[in-house]
C-alpha cells in the first residue's frame, strides 16, 4: 500500500501524518511525502531569494517527516514539487498513483469566543468562494481515494 501525504510542516500536516501512521501502521504502507514550493510570478532577485528560502523550508520539513516515519519503522520517499500546490499535488497523484492521498485541512482558526469563531467562519467561506482551497480542488479532481483531516 502506498499512501501519499501532502506535507508542508504545519501543525495540521504533522497531526495528519501522525494520525495516518496510527490508522494504517498495521498495513506497513510506504509513505510518499509530497511538499510544494510555490513559484513566484515574477523573477526578480528578491522573489528568487524568497522562493529558495521556501524551498529549503519545505525540504527540511519533508526530511523531518521522513525521519518520523523511519522512527515508526515505515518506508518513506520525499517528493518536492514547484508551482501551484493544487495542480502539483494532482499531478503527483497522477504520476505516482497512490492508493490514498492524505491532506490536512488548513485552518487559521484562532482561539476565542463566538465573535472570533463567527469571523473565522465568514473568512473561511469567503476564502472558499473566491479562491477555493487545496482540499476542495483535490476533492473534485483527484482520481484516488482522498482522506482530508479536519483542522482541530
mmCIF file with all atom_site columns, C-alpha atoms in Angstrom:
data_model
loop_
_atom_site.group_PDB
_atom_site.id
_atom_site.type_symbol
_atom_site.label_atom_id
_atom_site.label_alt_id
_atom_site.label_comp_id
_atom_site.label_asym_id
_atom_site.label_entity_id
_atom_site.label_seq_id
_atom_site.pdbx_PDB_ins_code
_atom_site.Cartn_x
_atom_site.Cartn_y
_atom_site.Cartn_z
_atom_site.occupancy
_atom_site.B_iso_or_equiv
_atom_site.pdbx_formal_charge
_atom_site.auth_seq_id
_atom_site.auth_comp_id
_atom_site.auth_asym_id
_atom_site.auth_atom_id
_atom_site.pdbx_PDB_model_num
ATOM 1   C CA . UNK A 1 1   ? 0.000   0.000  0.000   1.00 0.00 ? 1   UNK A CA 1
ATOM 2   C CA . UNK A 1 2   ? 1.268   3.453  -0.921  1.00 0.00 ? 2   UNK A CA 1
ATOM 3   C CA . UNK A 1 3   ? -0.090  6.478  0.904   1.00 0.00 ? 3   UNK A CA 1
ATOM 4   C CA . UNK A 1 4   ? 0.707   9.943  -0.405  1.00 0.00 ? 4   UNK A CA 1
ATOM 5   C CA . UNK A 1 5   ? 0.733   12.617 2.294   1.00 0.00 ? 5   UNK A CA 1
ATOM 6   C CA . UNK A 1 6   ? 0.679   16.282 1.335   1.00 0.00 ? 6   UNK A CA 1
ATOM 7   C CA . UNK A 1 7   ? 3.077   17.783 3.830   1.00 0.00 ? 7   UNK A CA 1
ATOM 8   C CA . UNK A 1 8   ? 4.162   21.365 4.477   1.00 0.00 ? 8   UNK A CA 1
ATOM 9   C CA . UNK A 1 9   ? 5.471   21.085 8.018   1.00 0.00 ? 9   UNK A CA 1
ATOM 10  C CA . UNK A 1 10  ? 2.486   22.911 9.500   1.00 0.00 ? 10  UNK A CA 1
ATOM 11  C CA . UNK A 1 11  ? 0.882   21.824 12.766  1.00 0.00 ? 11  UNK A CA 1
ATOM 12  C CA . UNK A 1 12  ? -2.077  20.341 10.891  1.00 0.00 ? 12  UNK A CA 1
ATOM 13  C CA . UNK A 1 13  ? 0.195   18.480 8.472   1.00 0.00 ? 13  UNK A CA 1
ATOM 14  C CA . UNK A 1 14  ? 2.118   16.984 11.397  1.00 0.00 ? 14  UNK A CA 1
ATOM 15  C CA . UNK A 1 15  ? -1.121  15.884 13.046  1.00 0.00 ? 15  UNK A CA 1
ATOM 16  C CA . UNK A 1 16  ? -2.374  14.383 9.779   1.00 0.00 ? 16  UNK A CA 1
ATOM 17  C CA . UNK A 1 17  ? 0.880   12.436 9.341   1.00 0.00 ? 17  UNK A CA 1
ATOM 18  C CA . UNK A 1 18  ? 0.744   11.118 12.912  1.00 0.00 ? 18  UNK A CA 1
ATOM 19  C CA . UNK A 1 19  ? -2.922  10.118 12.559  1.00 0.00 ? 19  UNK A CA 1
ATOM 20  C CA . UNK A 1 20  ? -2.255  8.458  9.205   1.00 0.00 ? 20  UNK A CA 1
ATOM 21  C CA . UNK A 1 21  ? 0.531   6.398  10.722  1.00 0.00 ? 21  UNK A CA 1
ATOM 22  C CA . UNK A 1 22  ? -1.675  5.448  13.679  1.00 0.00 ? 22  UNK A CA 1
ATOM 23  C CA . UNK A 1 23  ? -4.521  4.436  11.372  1.00 0.00 ? 23  UNK A CA 1
ATOM 24  C CA . UNK A 1 24  ? -2.573  2.498  8.734   1.00 0.00 ? 24  UNK A CA 1
ATOM 25  C CA . UNK A 1 25  ? 0.582   1.312  10.512  1.00 0.00 ? 25  UNK A CA 1
ATOM 26  C CA . UNK A 1 26  ? -0.549  -2.328 10.591  1.00 0.00 ? 26  UNK A CA 1
ATOM 27  C CA . UNK A 1 27  ? -0.686  -2.348 6.777   1.00 0.00 ? 27  UNK A CA 1
ATOM 28  C CA . UNK A 1 28  ? 3.000   -1.273 6.579   1.00 0.00 ? 28  UNK A CA 1
ATOM 29  C CA . UNK A 1 29  ? 2.373   1.390  3.910   1.00 0.00 ? 29  UNK A CA 1
ATOM 30  C CA . UNK A 1 30  ? 5.070   3.188  2.006   1.00 0.00 ? 30  UNK A CA 1
ATOM 31  C CA . UNK A 1 31  ? 4.615   6.918  2.638   1.00 0.00 ? 31  UNK A CA 1
ATOM 32  C CA . UNK A 1 32  ? 5.063   9.287  -0.288  1.00 0.00 ? 32  UNK A CA 1
ATOM 33  C CA . UNK A 1 33  ? 5.671   12.642 1.406   1.00 0.00 ? 33  UNK A CA 1
ATOM 34  C CA . UNK A 1 34  ? 4.931   15.483 -1.019  1.00 0.00 ? 34  UNK A CA 1
ATOM 35  C CA . UNK A 1 35  ? 5.743   19.138 -0.431  1.00 0.00 ? 35  UNK A CA 1
ATOM 36  C CA . UNK A 1 36  ? 5.208   22.010 -2.844  1.00 0.00 ? 36  UNK A CA 1
ATOM 37  C CA . UNK A 1 37  ? 7.213   25.220 -3.020  1.00 0.00 ? 37  UNK A CA 1
ATOM 38  C CA . UNK A 1 38  ? 5.129   27.891 -4.676  1.00 0.00 ? 38  UNK A CA 1
ATOM 39  C CA . UNK A 1 39  ? 6.780   29.689 -7.558  1.00 0.00 ? 39  UNK A CA 1
ATOM 40  C CA . UNK A 1 40  ? 6.523   33.433 -7.695  1.00 0.00 ? 40  UNK A CA 1
ATOM 41  C CA . UNK A 1 41  ? 5.029   35.114 -10.731 1.00 0.00 ? 41  UNK A CA 1
ATOM 42  C CA . UNK A 1 42  ? 7.946   37.373 -11.490 1.00 0.00 ? 42  UNK A CA 1
ATOM 43  C CA . UNK A 1 43  ? 11.595  36.563 -11.460 1.00 0.00 ? 43  UNK A CA 1
ATOM 44  C CA . UNK A 1 44  ? 13.132  39.449 -9.565  1.00 0.00 ? 44  UNK A CA 1
ATOM 45  C CA . UNK A 1 45  ? 16.127  38.623 -7.444  1.00 0.00 ? 45  UNK A CA 1
ATOM 46  C CA . UNK A 1 46  ? 14.148  39.236 -4.231  1.00 0.00 ? 46  UNK A CA 1
ATOM 47  C CA . UNK A 1 47  ? 11.439  36.775 -5.274  1.00 0.00 ? 47  UNK A CA 1
ATOM 48  C CA . UNK A 1 48  ? 14.046  34.191 -6.241  1.00 0.00 ? 48  UNK A CA 1
ATOM 49  C CA . UNK A 1 49  ? 15.564  34.505 -2.762  1.00 0.00 ? 49  UNK A CA 1
ATOM 50  C CA . UNK A 1 50  ? 12.107  34.064 -1.161  1.00 0.00 ? 50  UNK A CA 1
ATOM 51  C CA . UNK A 1 51  ? 11.425  31.033 -3.328  1.00 0.00 ? 51  UNK A CA 1
ATOM 52  C CA . UNK A 1 52  ? 14.756  29.434 -2.399  1.00 0.00 ? 52  UNK A CA 1
ATOM 53  C CA . UNK A 1 53  ? 14.004  30.076 1.278   1.00 0.00 ? 53  UNK A CA 1
ATOM 54  C CA . UNK A 1 54  ? 10.579  28.432 0.963   1.00 0.00 ? 54  UNK A CA 1
ATOM 55  C CA . UNK A 1 55  ? 12.074  25.513 -0.962  1.00 0.00 ? 55  UNK A CA 1
ATOM 56  C CA . UNK A 1 56  ? 14.629  24.889 1.789   1.00 0.00 ? 56  UNK A CA 1
ATOM 57  C CA . UNK A 1 57  ? 11.909  25.080 4.472   1.00 0.00 ? 57  UNK A CA 1
ATOM 58  C CA . UNK A 1 58  ? 9.758   22.541 2.617   1.00 0.00 ? 58  UNK A CA 1
ATOM 59  C CA . UNK A 1 59  ? 12.758  20.267 2.102   1.00 0.00 ? 59  UNK A CA 1
ATOM 60  C CA . UNK A 1 60  ? 13.671  20.415 5.808   1.00 0.00 ? 60  UNK A CA 1
ATOM 61  C CA . UNK A 1 61  ? 10.048  19.723 6.820   1.00 0.00 ? 61  UNK A CA 1
ATOM 62  C CA . UNK A 1 62  ? 9.883   16.712 4.495   1.00 0.00 ? 62  UNK A CA 1
ATOM 63  C CA . UNK A 1 63  ? 13.160  15.352 5.839   1.00 0.00 ? 63  UNK A CA 1
ATOM 64  C CA . UNK A 1 64  ? 11.822  15.709 9.383   1.00 0.00 ? 64  UNK A CA 1
ATOM 65  C CA . UNK A 1 65  ? 8.632   13.869 8.379   1.00 0.00 ? 65  UNK A CA 1
ATOM 66  C CA . UNK A 1 66  ? 10.686  11.120 6.751   1.00 0.00 ? 66  UNK A CA 1
ATOM 67  C CA . UNK A 1 67  ? 12.723  10.707 9.950   1.00 0.00 ? 67  UNK A CA 1
ATOM 68  C CA . UNK A 1 68  ? 9.458   10.427 11.900  1.00 0.00 ? 68  UNK A CA 1
ATOM 69  C CA . UNK A 1 69  ? 8.267   7.698  9.508   1.00 0.00 ? 69  UNK A CA 1
ATOM 70  C CA . UNK A 1 70  ? 11.580  5.864  9.899   1.00 0.00 ? 70  UNK A CA 1
ATOM 71  C CA . UNK A 1 71  ? 11.219  6.024  13.690  1.00 0.00 ? 71  UNK A CA 1
ATOM 72  C CA . UNK A 1 72  ? 7.817   4.368  13.202  1.00 0.00 ? 72  UNK A CA 1
ATOM 73  C CA . UNK A 1 73  ? 9.577   1.701  11.087  1.00 0.00 ? 73  UNK A CA 1
ATOM 74  C CA . UNK A 1 74  ? 7.869   2.730  7.873   1.00 0.00 ? 74  UNK A CA 1
ATOM 75  C CA . UNK A 1 75  ? 9.430   3.272  4.468   1.00 0.00 ? 75  UNK A CA 1
ATOM 76  C CA . UNK A 1 76  ? 9.068   6.770  3.041   1.00 0.00 ? 76  UNK A CA 1
ATOM 77  C CA . UNK A 1 77  ? 10.007  8.763  -0.013  1.00 0.00 ? 77  UNK A CA 1
ATOM 78  C CA . UNK A 1 78  ? 10.280  12.538 -0.336  1.00 0.00 ? 78  UNK A CA 1
ATOM 79  C CA . UNK A 1 79  ? 8.857   14.369 -3.357  1.00 0.00 ? 79  UNK A CA 1
ATOM 80  C CA . UNK A 1 80  ? 9.334   18.122 -3.788  1.00 0.00 ? 80  UNK A CA 1
ATOM 81  C CA . UNK A 1 81  ? 7.348   19.931 -6.449  1.00 0.00 ? 81  UNK A CA 1
ATOM 82  C CA . UNK A 1 82  ? 7.395   23.549 -7.573  1.00 0.00 ? 82  UNK A CA 1
ATOM 83  C CA . UNK A 1 83  ? 4.328   25.558 -8.563  1.00 0.00 ? 83  UNK A CA 1
ATOM 84  C CA . UNK A 1 84  ? 0.658   25.785 -7.639  1.00 0.00 ? 84  UNK A CA 1
ATOM 85  C CA . UNK A 1 85  ? 0.107   23.323 -4.749  1.00 0.00 ? 85  UNK A CA 1
ATOM 86  C CA . UNK A 1 86  ? -3.314  22.249 -6.049  1.00 0.00 ? 86  UNK A CA 1
ATOM 87  C CA . UNK A 1 87  ? -2.030  21.392 -9.502  1.00 0.00 ? 87  UNK A CA 1
ATOM 88  C CA . UNK A 1 88  ? 1.237   19.876 -8.329  1.00 0.00 ? 88  UNK A CA 1
ATOM 89  C CA . UNK A 1 89  ? -0.494  17.571 -5.834  1.00 0.00 ? 89  UNK A CA 1
ATOM 90  C CA . UNK A 1 90  ? -2.966  16.493 -8.502  1.00 0.00 ? 90  UNK A CA 1
ATOM 91  C CA . UNK A 1 91  ? -0.106  15.837 -10.918 1.00 0.00 ? 91  UNK A CA 1
ATOM 92  C CA . UNK A 1 92  ? 1.776   13.870 -8.258  1.00 0.00 ? 92  UNK A CA 1
ATOM 93  C CA . UNK A 1 93  ? -1.211  11.570 -7.743  1.00 0.00 ? 93  UNK A CA 1
ATOM 94  C CA . UNK A 1 94  ? -1.496  11.008 -11.488 1.00 0.00 ? 94  UNK A CA 1
ATOM 95  C CA . UNK A 1 95  ? 2.209   10.177 -11.844 1.00 0.00 ? 95  UNK A CA 1
ATOM 96  C CA . UNK A 1 96  ? 2.641   8.078  -8.695  1.00 0.00 ? 96  UNK A CA 1
ATOM 97  C CA . UNK A 1 97  ? -0.881  6.554  -8.450  1.00 0.00 ? 97  UNK A CA 1
ATOM 98  C CA . UNK A 1 98  ? -1.044  6.184  -4.648  1.00 0.00 ? 98  UNK A CA 1
ATOM 99  C CA . UNK A 1 99  ? -3.700  4.034  -3.014  1.00 0.00 ? 99  UNK A CA 1
ATOM 100 C CA . UNK A 1 100 ? -4.693  7.000  -0.866  1.00 0.00 ? 100 UNK A CA 1
ATOM 101 C CA . UNK A 1 101 ? -3.980  10.732 -0.735  1.00 0.00 ? 101 UNK A CA 1
ATOM 102 C CA . UNK A 1 102 ? -3.968  12.360 2.694   1.00 0.00 ? 102 UNK A CA 1
ATOM 103 C CA . UNK A 1 103 ? -4.179  16.105 3.222   1.00 0.00 ? 103 UNK A CA 1
ATOM 104 C CA . UNK A 1 104 ? -4.829  18.250 6.253   1.00 0.00 ? 104 UNK A CA 1
ATOM 105 C CA . UNK A 1 105 ? -7.428  20.935 6.052   1.00 0.00 ? 105 UNK A CA 1
ATOM 106 C CA . UNK A 1 106 ? -5.768  24.254 6.607   1.00 0.00 ? 106 UNK A CA 1
ATOM 107 C CA . UNK A 1 107 ? -7.036  26.334 9.451   1.00 0.00 ? 107 UNK A CA 1
ATOM 108 C CA . UNK A 1 108 ? -6.408  29.842 10.587  1.00 0.00 ? 108 UNK A CA 1
ATOM 109 C CA . UNK A 1 109 ? -8.903  29.376 13.380  1.00 0.00 ? 109 UNK A CA 1
ATOM 110 C CA . UNK A 1 110 ? -7.968  31.498 16.358  1.00 0.00 ? 110 UNK A CA 1
ATOM 111 C CA . UNK A 1 111 ? -8.872  30.632 19.883  1.00 0.00 ? 111 UNK A CA 1
ATOM 112 C CA . UNK A 1 112 ? -11.612 32.861 21.129  1.00 0.00 ? 112 UNK A CA 1
ATOM 113 C CA . UNK A 1 113 ? -15.273 33.391 21.719  1.00 0.00 ? 113 UNK A CA 1
ATOM 114 C CA . UNK A 1 114 ? -18.297 33.356 19.479  1.00 0.00 ? 114 UNK A CA 1
ATOM 115 C CA . UNK A 1 115 ? -17.329 36.587 17.689  1.00 0.00 ? 115 UNK A CA 1
ATOM 116 C CA . UNK A 1 116 ? -13.903 35.268 16.738  1.00 0.00 ? 116 UNK A CA 1
ATOM 117 C CA . UNK A 1 117 ? -15.389 31.938 15.620  1.00 0.00 ? 117 UNK A CA 1
ATOM 118 C CA . UNK A 1 118 ? -18.067 33.661 13.550  1.00 0.00 ? 118 UNK A CA 1
ATOM 119 C CA . UNK A 1 119 ? -15.474 35.883 11.921  1.00 0.00 ? 119 UNK A CA 1
ATOM 120 C CA . UNK A 1 120 ? -13.322 32.864 11.157  1.00 0.00 ? 120 UNK A CA 1
ATOM 121 C CA . UNK A 1 121 ? -16.294 31.045 9.613   1.00 0.00 ? 121 UNK A CA 1
ATOM 122 C CA . UNK A 1 122 ? -17.035 34.082 7.447   1.00 0.00 ? 122 UNK A CA 1
ATOM 123 C CA . UNK A 1 123 ? -13.407 34.359 6.303   1.00 0.00 ? 123 UNK A CA 1
ATOM 124 C CA . UNK A 1 124 ? -13.285 30.613 5.536   1.00 0.00 ? 124 UNK A CA 1
ATOM 125 C CA . UNK A 1 125 ? -16.418 30.864 3.426   1.00 0.00 ? 125 UNK A CA 1
ATOM 126 C CA . UNK A 1 126 ? -15.127 33.932 1.607   1.00 0.00 ? 126 UNK A CA 1
ATOM 127 C CA . UNK A 1 127 ? -11.799 32.230 1.009   1.00 0.00 ? 127 UNK A CA 1
ATOM 128 C CA . UNK A 1 128 ? -13.567 29.161 -0.373  1.00 0.00 ? 128 UNK A CA 1
ATOM 129 C CA . UNK A 1 129 ? -15.827 31.209 -2.665  1.00 0.00 ? 129 UNK A CA 1
ATOM 130 C CA . UNK A 1 130 ? -13.074 33.395 -4.037  1.00 0.00 ? 130 UNK A CA 1
ATOM 131 C CA . UNK A 1 131 ? -10.026 31.192 -4.196  1.00 0.00 ? 131 UNK A CA 1
ATOM 132 C CA . UNK A 1 132 ? -11.083 27.644 -3.373  1.00 0.00 ? 132 UNK A CA 1
ATOM 133 C CA . UNK A 1 133 ? -8.875  25.562 -1.213  1.00 0.00 ? 133 UNK A CA 1
ATOM 134 C CA . UNK A 1 134 ? -6.405  22.820 -1.939  1.00 0.00 ? 134 UNK A CA 1
ATOM 135 C CA . UNK A 1 135 ? -8.656  20.210 -0.345  1.00 0.00 ? 135 UNK A CA 1
ATOM 136 C CA . UNK A 1 136 ? -11.744 21.469 -2.220  1.00 0.00 ? 136 UNK A CA 1
ATOM 137 C CA . UNK A 1 137 ? -9.831  21.481 -5.519  1.00 0.00 ? 137 UNK A CA 1
ATOM 138 C CA . UNK A 1 138 ? -8.490  17.980 -4.994  1.00 0.00 ? 138 UNK A CA 1
ATOM 139 C CA . UNK A 1 139 ? -11.803 16.564 -3.805  1.00 0.00 ? 139 UNK A CA 1
ATOM 140 C CA . UNK A 1 140 ? -13.286 17.435 -7.198  1.00 0.00 ? 140 UNK A CA 1
ATOM 141 C CA . UNK A 1 141 ? -10.413 16.204 -9.346  1.00 0.00 ? 141 UNK A CA 1
ATOM 142 C CA . UNK A 1 142 ? -8.214  13.578 -7.720  1.00 0.00 ? 142 UNK A CA 1
ATOM 143 C CA . UNK A 1 143 ? -8.603  10.063 -9.106  1.00 0.00 ? 143 UNK A CA 1
ATOM 144 C CA . UNK A 1 144 ? -7.652  8.106  -5.974  1.00 0.00 ? 144 UNK A CA 1
ATOM 145 C CA . UNK A 1 145 ? -9.296  7.888  -2.550  1.00 0.00 ? 145 UNK A CA 1
ATOM 146 C CA . UNK A 1 146 ? -8.807  11.114 -0.602  1.00 0.00 ? 146 UNK A CA 1
ATOM 147 C CA . UNK A 1 147 ? -8.666  11.498 3.162   1.00 0.00 ? 147 UNK A CA 1
ATOM 148 C CA . UNK A 1 148 ? -8.972  15.055 4.484   1.00 0.00 ? 148 UNK A CA 1
ATOM 149 C CA . UNK A 1 149 ? -8.158  15.531 8.138   1.00 0.00 ? 149 UNK A CA 1
ATOM 150 C CA . UNK A 1 150 ? -10.169 18.352 9.657   1.00 0.00 ? 150 UNK A CA 1
ATOM 151 C CA . UNK A 1 151 ? -8.356  21.112 11.469  1.00 0.00 ? 151 UNK A CA 1
ATOM 152 C CA . UNK A 1 152 ? -8.517  20.559 15.230  1.00 0.00 ? 152 UNK A CA 1
#
